[in-house]
XYZ file of C-alpha atoms in Angstrom:
153
model
C 0.000 0.000 0.000
C 1.318 3.429 -0.903
C 2.501 5.761 1.840
C 3.660 9.358 2.185
C 7.243 8.065 2.217
C 7.266 6.176 -1.106
C 9.568 8.767 -2.695
C 11.959 9.176 0.265
C 14.538 7.173 -1.719
C 14.610 9.974 -4.309
C 15.708 12.832 -2.028
C 19.169 14.095 -2.944
C 21.304 14.354 -6.076
C 21.378 12.001 -9.058
C 23.170 11.322 -12.322
C 20.656 10.409 -15.013
C 21.075 8.389 -18.204
C 18.237 9.316 -20.567
C 17.078 7.253 -23.499
C 14.139 8.625 -25.467
C 12.444 8.254 -28.816
C 12.906 11.161 -31.175
C 9.172 10.802 -31.989
C 7.166 9.696 -28.946
C 4.454 8.044 -31.084
C 6.605 6.210 -33.660
C 7.318 2.600 -32.630
C 10.018 2.404 -35.318
C 11.536 5.771 -34.448
C 15.126 6.343 -33.461
C 16.315 6.529 -29.878
C 18.685 9.187 -28.558
C 20.717 8.973 -25.356
C 22.051 11.801 -23.222
C 23.095 12.538 -19.628
C 21.368 14.787 -17.124
C 21.538 15.680 -13.448
C 18.678 15.787 -10.989
C 18.064 16.782 -7.397
C 15.027 16.265 -5.207
C 13.863 17.951 -1.984
C 11.234 16.696 0.463
C 8.266 18.840 1.477
C 5.439 18.326 4.000
C 7.523 15.890 6.115
C 7.893 13.576 3.113
C 4.274 13.619 1.889
C 5.405 15.782 -1.038
C 8.609 16.537 -2.908
C 9.910 18.531 -5.803
C 12.736 17.723 -8.160
C 14.515 19.569 -10.921
C 16.262 17.831 -13.793
C 18.838 19.624 -15.950
C 19.135 18.281 -19.515
C 21.788 20.364 -21.325
C 21.442 18.174 -24.453
C 17.862 19.445 -24.846
C 18.656 22.951 -23.571
C 15.878 22.360 -21.056
C 15.069 21.780 -17.425
C 12.074 20.085 -15.930
C 10.444 19.977 -12.525
C 8.089 17.507 -10.904
C 5.915 18.242 -7.892
C 4.701 15.034 -6.227
C 1.864 15.159 -3.705
C 0.489 12.312 -1.577
C -3.262 12.289 -0.889
C -3.812 10.523 2.460
C -7.519 9.903 1.734
C -7.039 8.091 -1.592
C -3.511 6.859 -0.705
C -2.457 8.016 -4.192
C 0.257 10.263 -5.513
C -0.197 12.961 -8.127
C 2.903 13.646 -10.236
C 2.859 17.095 -11.825
C 5.486 17.828 -14.506
C 6.542 21.244 -15.796
C 8.997 22.085 -18.571
C 11.276 25.113 -18.847
C 10.766 25.014 -22.619
C 7.017 25.612 -22.527
C 6.575 27.142 -19.090
C 3.480 24.979 -18.651
C 2.330 22.495 -16.052
C 1.234 19.282 -17.747
C -1.830 17.318 -16.562
C -0.977 15.127 -13.559
C -0.583 11.370 -13.552
C -2.079 9.570 -10.541
C -1.156 6.285 -8.937
C 0.580 4.404 -6.175
C 3.404 2.099 -5.232
C 3.174 -1.623 -4.679
C 6.510 -2.607 -3.155
C 9.358 -0.995 -5.092
C 7.219 -0.384 -8.209
C 4.988 2.633 -8.732
C 2.540 3.018 -11.612
C 0.833 6.292 -12.491
C -1.685 7.148 -15.250
C -3.213 10.263 -16.758
C -4.552 11.875 -19.914
C -2.743 14.410 -22.080
C -2.241 15.429 -25.693
C 0.861 14.983 -27.812
C 1.320 16.337 -31.323
C -2.408 17.136 -31.453
C -3.484 13.610 -30.444
C -5.153 12.533 -27.211
C -2.876 10.133 -25.347
C -3.094 8.080 -22.198
C 0.154 8.513 -20.244
C 1.831 5.964 -17.977
C 4.809 6.580 -15.695
C 6.461 3.571 -14.043
C 9.038 3.780 -11.251
C 10.880 0.487 -10.705
C 14.096 -0.947 -9.278
C 13.834 1.593 -6.498
C 16.628 1.568 -3.907
C 18.912 4.061 -2.141
C 21.482 4.262 -4.957
C 19.367 3.822 -8.076
C 15.984 3.757 -9.736
C 14.376 3.544 -13.150
C 11.608 5.749 -14.533
C 9.844 5.195 -17.807
C 7.129 6.973 -19.738
C 4.776 5.327 -22.215
C 1.907 6.657 -24.338
C -1.220 4.873 -25.489
C -3.432 5.971 -28.373
C -6.059 3.296 -27.652
C -7.065 4.096 -24.073
C -4.418 1.891 -22.474
C -4.907 -1.325 -24.440
C -1.373 -1.009 -25.852
C 1.595 1.100 -24.767
C 4.618 2.568 -26.515
C 7.515 3.300 -24.150
C 9.114 6.532 -25.334
C 11.414 7.692 -22.533
C 13.524 5.842 -19.966
C 15.648 7.417 -17.226
C 18.168 5.404 -15.218
C 19.023 7.217 -11.969
C 22.320 6.641 -10.140
C 23.087 8.352 -6.850
C 25.605 11.170 -7.377
C 28.788 10.678 -5.364
């Protein structure tokens, strides 16, 4: 069952290996890889946090505000990009053990998409995040971005 401390592992500084599709909706599209750095701070005694990721390769930064709802026992993950200056629609979900799955609705390239974030392999020195889009309401998924986090020394 999810708790307000699910993301405690993420507090601190990280090196990030990014791998993403150059076109998020093309299953045959090319992948690009690039490094980034990230740091995360707890808020509300752990029931919330904020992180900032710096991706020089994309000339962009991003921020995620995560909030735990004690009534639903769910997290909302709210992403913002320095490129657009917008807050994207949240994805909602929870952890089961060391795996968290979060879903939401958004648009990409003018198309309605279902969005899935998965956190897995979570431990003190590493974690994996991946993003996938679905054009058919979640019947099939196309993973389009993977981040491998390693604790910065």
